[in-house]
Amino acid sequence: MKIAVIGTGRVGLPLALAFAESGADVIGIDINSEIRQAVNIDKTMPFLEPGFEEVLQSGKLQIREFIDDVEDIDYFVITVGTPLLHHIETDLTAVTRVIKDLGSKIRKGQTVVMRSTTAPHTTEYVKKQLEAASGFEVGKEIFLACCPERILEGKAKEELLALPQIVGTEDTKSRDLAEALFQMLGVEIMHCDYITAELVKLFNNVSRYAYFAIANVLAMIAIDYKAEPYEILRLTNHNYPRPITSKPGFTAGTCLRKDFGMLSEAYWSADILVSAWRINESMPKFLVEAAKGRWGDLSALNVTVLGFSFKRDADDVRDTLSDKVLRYLHRECPKKLVLQDHLVQQDDVPEMQDLTFTHDLSDAVSDADLIVIATNHSLYSEQRDMLMGRVENNGCRIVDIWDSLGTGSVLLG
Ligand SMILES: NC(=O)c1ccc[n+]([C@@H]2O[C@H](COP(=O)([O-])OP(=O)(O)OC[C@H]3O[C@@H](n4cnc5c(N)ncnc54)[C@H](O)[C@@H]3O)[C@@H](O)[C@H]2O)c1
């Protein structure tokens, strides 16, 4: 079985490596030269995603820039990015480019698997594009499946071999071929049609987005009433069989925020999702206002924001809300504004006037008057005593929406 994975980013590369480990002959295709250099030459992962060191070292996976020799390929798995445009609309530029190129090269008997997350009806669009560009009919001469990725970044190795695989197809041959592909990973296969597969993926993420909005609205209402959100959560959940399972925080990131947009693009009356979006998006501004309400004007303070990636212990900054809290803090004209994140590259931090970026936690907090924990990296919990020492001994204030320091209070100091 020979597989070409097109787009070897955070989804495509772990998948290609998992297929390679399971014995398939795999090539990757990616236009990003840094990814090709990391995998082909340095034999390292270009981003944080543990567990693939051995297969990378083996050199079993090579990544090329273009789809060229297609003759011996059985499966083309498409894992290019599908970001949102500014106006709640999926950007299908990369998908369209790949499908048009592939359509001109595809041979009879080959299968295309859509793995990128897409809005409803995108697989139907891909089918039409493929048929137009190739002159072949899907289901008879070439084959197509929508097999969305549902892994958690940072846990790809574990989840690729454990999560049931949704296989959306509309003809029996595509169905059997897609099933055979994912049987390589030894996972349970669940069959459905294209639209169901697309909606399953989106609702997996959107439901989490809405759950987090519940905790976020609880936090905002509690803080407005001068109550402690974590105390409310503790009491609502203690020995109660129907607990609130989400916690407050900055809810964003390339999957949750984007996938909410994909559903809302297609369904104008998805009000509950729009409300979740508004709640989650307002948390940065709410916390800046709450800090001002508690401690007054921030302009005389040295302010430090801890964490820039969109999630804990990750180096991915796409769609993070940390940059939003930085912008709101910047508008308060603090004496000094510092951002610390030990996992994120300096190049990934947007340029902002008067902003200093550092990897070093001690440096970042040494003269801080106000610390905002924007990402719940485990380092901050590990450094609890040091950070609490700044509150107890130096009069520093901390905004800890994640309860990283385990005090149960969001506004400390
Ligand atoms: N990151 C996640 O945790 C996650 C989880 C589930 C699903 N998804 C979905 O998977 C898809 C990919 O996401 P990602 O996070 O891997 O994105 P990514 O940006 O990390 O990777 C996409 C890759 O595609 C490459 N690419 C773009 N155009 C190309 C072309 N014409 N030819 C070859 N390569 C090309 C890019 O260079 C990039 O390396 C998205 O639809 C995303 O929503 C992501």
PDB file of N, CA and C in Angstrom, residues 145-226:
ATOM      1  N   ALA A 145     -13.202   9.736  -0.007  1.00  0.00           N
ATOM      2  CA  ALA A 145     -13.774   9.585   1.343  1.00  0.00           C
ATOM      3  C   ALA A 145     -13.462  10.819   2.167  1.00  0.00           C
ATOM      4  N   CYS A 146     -14.364  11.117   3.102  1.00  0.00           N
ATOM      5  CA  CYS A 146     -14.121  12.190   4.077  1.00  0.00           C
ATOM      6  C   CYS A 146     -13.819  11.506   5.413  1.00  0.00           C
ATOM      7  N   CYS A 147     -12.574  11.578   5.846  1.00  0.00           N
ATOM      8  CA  CYS A 147     -12.142  10.868   7.069  1.00  0.00           C
ATOM      9  C   CYS A 147     -11.495  11.871   8.008  1.00  0.00           C
ATOM     10  N   PRO A 148     -12.295  12.638   8.736  1.00  0.00           N
ATOM     11  CA  PRO A 148     -11.748  13.746   9.523  1.00  0.00           C
ATOM     12  C   PRO A 148     -10.795  13.306  10.629  1.00  0.00           C
ATOM     13  N   GLU A 149      -9.868  14.213  10.914  1.00  0.00           N
ATOM     14  CA  GLU A 149      -8.907  14.006  12.009  1.00  0.00           C
ATOM     15  C   GLU A 149      -9.518  14.535  13.291  1.00  0.00           C
ATOM     16  N   ARG A 150      -9.420  13.757  14.391  1.00  0.00           N
ATOM     17  CA  ARG A 150     -10.029  14.213  15.653  1.00  0.00           C
ATOM     18  C   ARG A 150      -9.044  14.195  16.814  1.00  0.00           C
ATOM     19  N   ILE A 151      -7.751  14.084  16.492  1.00  0.00           N
ATOM     20  CA  ILE A 151      -6.737  14.001  17.561  1.00  0.00           C
ATOM     21  C   ILE A 151      -6.588  15.331  18.305  1.00  0.00           C
ATOM     22  N   LEU A 152      -5.965  15.209  19.478  1.00  0.00           N
ATOM     23  CA  LEU A 152      -5.588  16.386  20.263  1.00  0.00           C
ATOM     24  C   LEU A 152      -4.109  16.649  19.981  1.00  0.00           C
ATOM     25  N   GLU A 153      -3.784  17.896  19.666  1.00  0.00           N
ATOM     26  CA  GLU A 153      -2.368  18.232  19.460  1.00  0.00           C
ATOM     27  C   GLU A 153      -1.569  17.837  20.679  1.00  0.00           C
ATOM     28  N   GLY A 154      -0.419  17.248  20.464  1.00  0.00           N
ATOM     29  CA  GLY A 154       0.427  16.817  21.577  1.00  0.00           C
ATOM     30  C   GLY A 154       0.168  15.373  21.976  1.00  0.00           C
ATOM     31  N   LYS A 155      -0.981  14.820  21.522  1.00  0.00           N
ATOM     32  CA  LYS A 155      -1.308  13.429  21.861  1.00  0.00           C
ATOM     33  C   LYS A 155      -1.551  12.619  20.596  1.00  0.00           C
ATOM     34  N   ALA A 156      -0.974  13.062  19.495  1.00  0.00           N
ATOM     35  CA  ALA A 156      -1.258  12.438  18.196  1.00  0.00           C
ATOM     36  C   ALA A 156      -0.911  10.958  18.193  1.00  0.00           C
ATOM     37  N   LYS A 157       0.254  10.652  18.714  1.00  0.00           N
ATOM     38  CA  LYS A 157       0.738   9.260  18.659  1.00  0.00           C
ATOM     39  C   LYS A 157      -0.273   8.316  19.329  1.00  0.00           C
ATOM     40  N   GLU A 158      -0.691   8.724  20.520  1.00  0.00           N
ATOM     41  CA  GLU A 158      -1.603   7.903  21.305  1.00  0.00           C
ATOM     42  C   GLU A 158      -2.989   7.820  20.630  1.00  0.00           C
ATOM     43  N   GLU A 159      -3.481   8.980  20.182  1.00  0.00           N
ATOM     44  CA  GLU A 159      -4.867   9.012  19.713  1.00  0.00           C
ATOM     45  C   GLU A 159      -5.051   8.470  18.299  1.00  0.00           C
ATOM     46  N   LEU A 160      -4.022   8.600  17.459  1.00  0.00           N
ATOM     47  CA  LEU A 160      -4.149   8.048  16.097  1.00  0.00           C
ATOM     48  C   LEU A 160      -4.373   6.540  16.127  1.00  0.00           C
ATOM     49  N   LEU A 161      -3.843   5.902  17.164  1.00  0.00           N
ATOM     50  CA  LEU A 161      -3.957   4.446  17.261  1.00  0.00           C
ATOM     51  C   LEU A 161      -5.122   4.022  18.160  1.00  0.00           C
ATOM     52  N   ALA A 162      -5.900   4.990  18.617  1.00  0.00           N
ATOM     53  CA  ALA A 162      -6.968   4.656  19.569  1.00  0.00           C
ATOM     54  C   ALA A 162      -8.351   5.173  19.157  1.00  0.00           C
ATOM     55  N   LEU A 163      -8.416   6.364  18.562  1.00  0.00           N
ATOM     56  CA  LEU A 163      -9.742   6.939  18.281  1.00  0.00           C
ATOM     57  C   LEU A 163     -10.432   6.193  17.145  1.00  0.00           C
ATOM     58  N   PRO A 164     -11.727   5.932  17.271  1.00  0.00           N
ATOM     59  CA  PRO A 164     -12.460   5.366  16.139  1.00  0.00           C
ATOM     60  C   PRO A 164     -12.334   6.306  14.932  1.00  0.00           C
ATOM     61  N   GLN A 165     -12.255   5.730  13.750  1.00  0.00           N
ATOM     62  CA  GLN A 165     -12.120   6.550  12.547  1.00  0.00           C
ATOM     63  C   GLN A 165     -13.468   6.679  11.843  1.00  0.00           C
ATOM     64  N   ILE A 166     -13.905   7.936  11.692  1.00  0.00           N
ATOM     65  CA  ILE A 166     -15.130   8.209  10.934  1.00  0.00           C
ATOM     66  C   ILE A 166     -14.776   8.142   9.444  1.00  0.00           C
ATOM     67  N   VAL A 167     -15.517   7.355   8.684  1.00  0.00           N
ATOM     68  CA  VAL A 167     -15.259   7.211   7.246  1.00  0.00           C
ATOM     69  C   VAL A 167     -16.539   7.592   6.491  1.00  0.00           C
ATOM     70  N   GLY A 168     -16.511   8.775   5.880  1.00  0.00           N
ATOM     71  CA  GLY A 168     -17.686   9.251   5.143  1.00  0.00           C
ATOM     72  C   GLY A 168     -17.519   8.991   3.654  1.00  0.00           C
ATOM     73  N   THR A 169     -18.393   8.161   3.101  1.00  0.00           N
ATOM     74  CA  THR A 169     -18.298   7.852   1.662  1.00  0.00           C
ATOM     75  C   THR A 169     -19.705   7.786   1.084  1.00  0.00           C
ATOM     76  N   GLU A 170     -19.776   7.781  -0.271  1.00  0.00           N
ATOM     77  CA  GLU A 170     -21.105   7.710  -0.890  1.00  0.00           C
ATOM     78  C   GLU A 170     -21.157   6.636  -1.966  1.00  0.00           C
ATOM     79  N   ASP A 171     -20.202   5.717  -1.957  1.00  0.00           N
ATOM     80  CA  ASP A 171     -20.265   4.546  -2.828  1.00  0.00           C
ATOM     81  C   ASP A 171     -19.487   3.425  -2.135  1.00  0.00           C
ATOM     82  N   THR A 172     -19.816   2.191  -2.479  1.00  0.00           N
ATOM     83  CA  THR A 172     -19.266   1.066  -1.711  1.00  0.00           C
ATOM     84  C   THR A 172     -17.772   0.863  -1.940  1.00  0.00           C
ATOM     85  N   LYS A 173     -17.300   1.141  -3.153  1.00  0.00           N
ATOM     86  CA  LYS A 173     -15.870   0.922  -3.422  1.00  0.00           C
ATOM     87  C   LYS A 173     -15.018   1.917  -2.606  1.00  0.00           C
ATOM     88  N   SER A 174     -15.429   3.188  -2.584  1.00  0.00           N
ATOM     89  CA  SER A 174     -14.699   4.186  -1.780  1.00  0.00           C
ATOM     90  C   SER A 174     -14.721   3.772  -0.310  1.00  0.00           C
ATOM     91  N   ARG A 175     -15.873   3.287   0.129  1.00  0.00           N
ATOM     92  CA  ARG A 175     -16.051   2.864   1.518  1.00  0.00           C
ATOM     93  C   ARG A 175     -15.043   1.754   1.872  1.00  0.00           C
ATOM     94  N   ASP A 176     -14.948   0.739   1.010  1.00  0.00           N
ATOM     95  CA  ASP A 176     -14.057  -0.386   1.315  1.00  0.00           C
ATOM     96  C   ASP A 176     -12.588   0.041   1.262  1.00  0.00           C
ATOM     97  N   LEU A 177     -12.273   0.903   0.293  1.00  0.00           N
ATOM     98  CA  LEU A 177     -10.874   1.341   0.162  1.00  0.00           C
ATOM     99  C   LEU A 177     -10.455   2.199   1.358  1.00  0.00           C
ATOM    100  N   ALA A 178     -11.339   3.118   1.779  1.00  0.00           N
ATOM    101  CA  ALA A 178     -10.993   3.968   2.927  1.00  0.00           C
ATOM    102  C   ALA A 178     -10.888   3.129   4.194  1.00  0.00           C
ATOM    103  N   GLU A 179     -11.761   2.152   4.317  1.00  0.00           N
ATOM    104  CA  GLU A 179     -11.686   1.273   5.493  1.00  0.00           C
ATOM    105  C   GLU A 179     -10.344   0.540   5.523  1.00  0.00           C
ATOM    106  N   ALA A 180      -9.925   0.043   4.363  1.00  0.00           N
ATOM    107  CA  ALA A 180      -8.649  -0.703   4.299  1.00  0.00           C
ATOM    108  C   ALA A 180      -7.476   0.198   4.711  1.00  0.00           C
ATOM    109  N   LEU A 181      -7.555   1.472   4.347  1.00  0.00           N
ATOM    110  CA  LEU A 181      -6.468   2.396   4.712  1.00  0.00           C
ATOM    111  C   LEU A 181      -6.357   2.517   6.229  1.00  0.00           C
ATOM    112  N   PHE A 182      -7.479   2.757   6.906  1.00  0.00           N
ATOM    113  CA  PHE A 182      -7.398   3.009   8.348  1.00  0.00           C
ATOM    114  C   PHE A 182      -7.306   1.731   9.164  1.00  0.00           C
ATOM    115  N   GLN A 183      -7.564   0.608   8.536  1.00  0.00           N
ATOM    116  CA  GLN A 183      -7.303  -0.657   9.236  1.00  0.00           C
ATOM    117  C   GLN A 183      -5.809  -0.809   9.523  1.00  0.00           C
ATOM    118  N   MET A 184      -4.991  -0.123   8.723  1.00  0.00           N
ATOM    119  CA  MET A 184      -3.535  -0.134   8.966  1.00  0.00           C
ATOM    120  C   MET A 184      -3.216   0.343  10.387  1.00  0.00           C
ATOM    121  N   LEU A 185      -4.043   1.265  10.900  1.00  0.00           N
ATOM    122  CA  LEU A 185      -3.774   1.824  12.235  1.00  0.00           C
ATOM    123  C   LEU A 185      -4.444   0.997  13.329  1.00  0.00           C
ATOM    124  N   GLY A 186      -5.216   0.012  12.923  1.00  0.00           N
ATOM    125  CA  GLY A 186      -5.841  -0.902  13.892  1.00  0.00           C
ATOM    126  C   GLY A 186      -6.970  -0.277  14.689  1.00  0.00           C
ATOM    127  N   VAL A 187      -7.623   0.735  14.123  1.00  0.00           N
ATOM    128  CA  VAL A 187      -8.685   1.397  14.893  1.00  0.00           C
ATOM    129  C   VAL A 187     -10.065   0.950  14.419  1.00  0.00           C
ATOM    130  N   GLU A 188     -11.067   1.228  15.267  1.00  0.00           N
ATOM    131  CA  GLU A 188     -12.452   0.920  14.918  1.00  0.00           C
ATOM    132  C   GLU A 188     -12.888   1.865  13.791  1.00  0.00           C
ATOM    133  N   ILE A 189     -13.630   1.333  12.831  1.00  0.00           N
ATOM    134  CA  ILE A 189     -14.063   2.162  11.694  1.00  0.00           C
ATOM    135  C   ILE A 189     -15.577   2.389  11.803  1.00  0.00           C
ATOM    136  N   MET A 190     -16.009   3.632  11.647  1.00  0.00           N
ATOM    137  CA  MET A 190     -17.438   3.973  11.713  1.00  0.00           C
ATOM    138  C   MET A 190     -17.830   4.584  10.360  1.00  0.00           C
ATOM    139  N   HIS A 191     -18.782   3.967   9.690  1.00  0.00           N
ATOM    140  CA  HIS A 191     -19.147   4.429   8.345  1.00  0.00           C
ATOM    141  C   HIS A 191     -20.325   5.391   8.345  1.00  0.00           C
ATOM    142  N   CYS A 192     -20.298   6.344   7.419  1.00  0.00           N
ATOM    143  CA  CYS A 192     -21.423   7.280   7.234  1.00  0.00           C
ATOM    144  C   CYS A 192     -21.256   7.953   5.871  1.00  0.00           C
ATOM    145  N   ASP A 193     -22.085   8.987   5.604  1.00  0.00           N
ATOM    146  CA  ASP A 193     -21.919   9.713   4.328  1.00  0.00           C
ATOM    147  C   ASP A 193     -21.052  10.962   4.553  1.00  0.00           C
ATOM    148  N   TYR A 194     -20.791  11.708   3.475  1.00  0.00           N
ATOM    149  CA  TYR A 194     -19.871  12.862   3.583  1.00  0.00           C
ATOM    150  C   TYR A 194     -20.349  13.866   4.638  1.00  0.00           C
ATOM    151  N   ILE A 195     -21.626  14.247   4.521  1.00  0.00           N
ATOM    152  CA  ILE A 195     -22.120  15.345   5.361  1.00  0.00           C
ATOM    153  C   ILE A 195     -22.072  14.936   6.841  1.00  0.00           C
ATOM    154  N   THR A 196     -22.388  13.669   7.111  1.00  0.00           N
ATOM    155  CA  THR A 196     -22.357  13.214   8.507  1.00  0.00           C
ATOM    156  C   THR A 196     -20.924  13.260   9.035  1.00  0.00           C
ATOM    157  N   ALA A 197     -19.991  12.828   8.221  1.00  0.00           N
ATOM    158  CA  ALA A 197     -18.581  12.850   8.656  1.00  0.00           C
ATOM    159  C   ALA A 197     -18.142  14.289   8.955  1.00  0.00           C
ATOM    160  N   GLU A 198     -18.526  15.204   8.084  1.00  0.00           N
ATOM    161  CA  GLU A 198     -18.142  16.615   8.291  1.00  0.00           C
ATOM    162  C   GLU A 198     -18.763  17.152   9.583  1.00  0.00           C
ATOM    163  N   LEU A 199     -20.036  16.811   9.806  1.00  0.00           N
ATOM    164  CA  LEU A 199     -20.713  17.337  11.000  1.00  0.00           C
ATOM    165  C   LEU A 199     -20.204  16.688  12.286  1.00  0.00           C
ATOM    166  N   VAL A 200     -19.867  15.414  12.236  1.00  0.00           N
ATOM    167  CA  VAL A 200     -19.315  14.749  13.437  1.00  0.00           C
ATOM    168  C   VAL A 200     -18.063  15.500  13.888  1.00  0.00           C
ATOM    169  N   LYS A 201     -17.176  15.744  12.954  1.00  0.00           N
ATOM    170  CA  LYS A 201     -15.920  16.438  13.304  1.00  0.00           C
ATOM    171  C   LYS A 201     -16.212  17.820  13.896  1.00  0.00           C
ATOM    172  N   LEU A 202     -17.077  18.559  13.220  1.00  0.00           N
ATOM    173  CA  LEU A 202     -17.329  19.922  13.689  1.00  0.00           C
ATOM    174  C   LEU A 202     -17.992  19.914  15.061  1.00  0.00           C
ATOM    175  N   PHE A 203     -18.945  18.991  15.279  1.00  0.00           N
ATOM    176  CA  PHE A 203     -19.615  18.977  16.592  1.00  0.00           C
ATOM    177  C   PHE A 203     -18.713  18.447  17.699  1.00  0.00           C
ATOM    178  N   ASN A 204     -17.744  17.595  17.376  1.00  0.00           N
ATOM    179  CA  ASN A 204     -16.771  17.203  18.399  1.00  0.00           C
ATOM    180  C   ASN A 204     -16.079  18.446  18.966  1.00  0.00           C
ATOM    181  N   ASN A 205     -15.709  19.365  18.098  1.00  0.00           N
ATOM    182  CA  ASN A 205     -15.002  20.562  18.566  1.00  0.00           C
ATOM    183  C   ASN A 205     -15.951  21.642  19.072  1.00  0.00           C
ATOM    184  N   VAL A 206     -17.040  21.822  18.369  1.00  0.00           N
ATOM    185  CA  VAL A 206     -17.952  22.912  18.728  1.00  0.00           C
ATOM    186  C   VAL A 206     -18.600  22.662  20.094  1.00  0.00           C
ATOM    187  N   SER A 207     -18.862  21.400  20.408  1.00  0.00           N
ATOM    188  CA  SER A 207     -19.481  21.119  21.709  1.00  0.00           C
ATOM    189  C   SER A 207     -18.502  21.491  22.828  1.00  0.00           C
ATOM    190  N   ARG A 208     -17.216  21.210  22.615  1.00  0.00           N
ATOM    191  CA  ARG A 208     -16.221  21.620  23.621  1.00  0.00           C
ATOM    192  C   ARG A 208     -16.175  23.142  23.741  1.00  0.00           C
ATOM    193  N   TYR A 209     -16.281  23.797  22.609  1.00  0.00           N
ATOM    194  CA  TYR A 209     -16.256  25.266  22.599  1.00  0.00           C
ATOM    195  C   TYR A 209     -17.428  25.815  23.438  1.00  0.00           C
ATOM    196  N   ALA A 210     -18.589  25.176  23.281  1.00  0.00           N
ATOM    197  CA  ALA A 210     -19.775  25.619  24.040  1.00  0.00           C
ATOM    198  C   ALA A 210     -19.655  25.249  25.522  1.00  0.00           C
ATOM    199  N   TYR A 211     -19.098  24.049  25.838  1.00  0.00           N
ATOM    200  CA  TYR A 211     -18.917  23.677  27.254  1.00  0.00           C
ATOM    201  C   TYR A 211     -18.023  24.708  27.958  1.00  0.00           C
ATOM    202  N   PHE A 212     -16.932  25.094  27.262  1.00  0.00           N
ATOM    203  CA  PHE A 212     -16.026  26.066  27.878  1.00  0.00           C
ATOM    204  C   PHE A 212     -16.728  27.410  28.062  1.00  0.00           C
ATOM    205  N   ALA A 213     -17.623  27.738  27.152  1.00  0.00           N
ATOM    206  CA  ALA A 213     -18.352  29.007  27.286  1.00  0.00           C
ATOM    207  C   ALA A 213     -19.192  29.014  28.555  1.00  0.00           C
ATOM    208  N   ILE A 214     -19.738  27.865  28.943  1.00  0.00           N
ATOM    209  CA  ILE A 214     -20.525  27.785  30.185  1.00  0.00           C
ATOM    210  C   ILE A 214     -19.637  28.159  31.373  1.00  0.00           C
ATOM    211  N   ALA A 215     -18.442  27.562  31.414  1.00  0.00           N
ATOM    212  CA  ALA A 215     -17.544  27.872  32.532  1.00  0.00           C
ATOM    213  C   ALA A 215     -17.100  29.331  32.466  1.00  0.00           C
ATOM    214  N   ASN A 216     -16.908  29.844  31.266  1.00  0.00           N
ATOM    215  CA  ASN A 216     -16.465  31.232  31.139  1.00  0.00           C
ATOM    216  C   ASN A 216     -17.560  32.212  31.560  1.00  0.00           C
ATOM    217  N   VAL A 217     -18.797  31.908  31.200  1.00  0.00           N
ATOM    218  CA  VAL A 217     -19.862  32.831  31.603  1.00  0.00           C
ATOM    219  C   VAL A 217     -20.074  32.729  33.121  1.00  0.00           C
ATOM    220  N   LEU A 218     -19.901  31.542  33.654  1.00  0.00           N
ATOM    221  CA  LEU A 218     -19.984  31.388  35.120  1.00  0.00           C
ATOM    222  C   LEU A 218     -18.912  32.271  35.778  1.00  0.00           C
ATOM    223  N   ALA A 219     -17.686  32.215  35.228  1.00  0.00           N
ATOM    224  CA  ALA A 219     -16.590  32.998  35.826  1.00  0.00           C
ATOM    225  C   ALA A 219     -16.885  34.488  35.751  1.00  0.00           C
ATOM    226  N   MET A 220     -17.379  34.930  34.606  1.00  0.00           N
ATOM    227  CA  MET A 220     -17.617  36.370  34.445  1.00  0.00           C
ATOM    228  C   MET A 220     -18.730  36.851  35.379  1.00  0.00           C
ATOM    229  N   ILE A 221     -19.804  36.070  35.456  1.00  0.00           N
ATOM    230  CA  ILE A 221     -20.914  36.470  36.335  1.00  0.00           C
ATOM    231  C   ILE A 221     -20.440  36.449  37.789  1.00  0.00           C
ATOM    232  N   ALA A 222     -19.708  35.401  38.173  1.00  0.00           N
ATOM    233  CA  ALA A 222     -19.228  35.308  39.560  1.00  0.00           C
ATOM    234  C   ALA A 222     -18.343  36.502  39.906  1.00  0.00           C
ATOM    235  N   ILE A 223     -17.399  36.817  39.016  1.00  0.00           N
ATOM    236  CA  ILE A 223     -16.462  37.917  39.308  1.00  0.00           C
ATOM    237  C   ILE A 223     -17.230  39.240  39.403  1.00  0.00           C
ATOM    238  N   ASP A 224     -18.203  39.428  38.531  1.00  0.00           N
ATOM    239  CA  ASP A 224     -19.012  40.651  38.608  1.00  0.00           C
ATOM    240  C   ASP A 224     -19.724  40.766  39.958  1.00  0.00           C
ATOM    241  N   TYR A 225     -20.149  39.606  40.497  1.00  0.00           N
ATOM    242  CA  TYR A 225     -20.809  39.604  41.813  1.00  0.00           C
ATOM    243  C   TYR A 225     -19.803  39.548  42.958  1.00  0.00           C
ATOM    244  N   LYS A 226     -18.529  39.649  42.623  1.00  0.00           N
ATOM    245  CA  LYS A 226     -17.437  39.571  43.603  1.00  0.00           C
ATOM    246  C   LYS A 226     -17.433  38.217  44.330  1.00  0.00           C
TER     247      LYS A 226
END
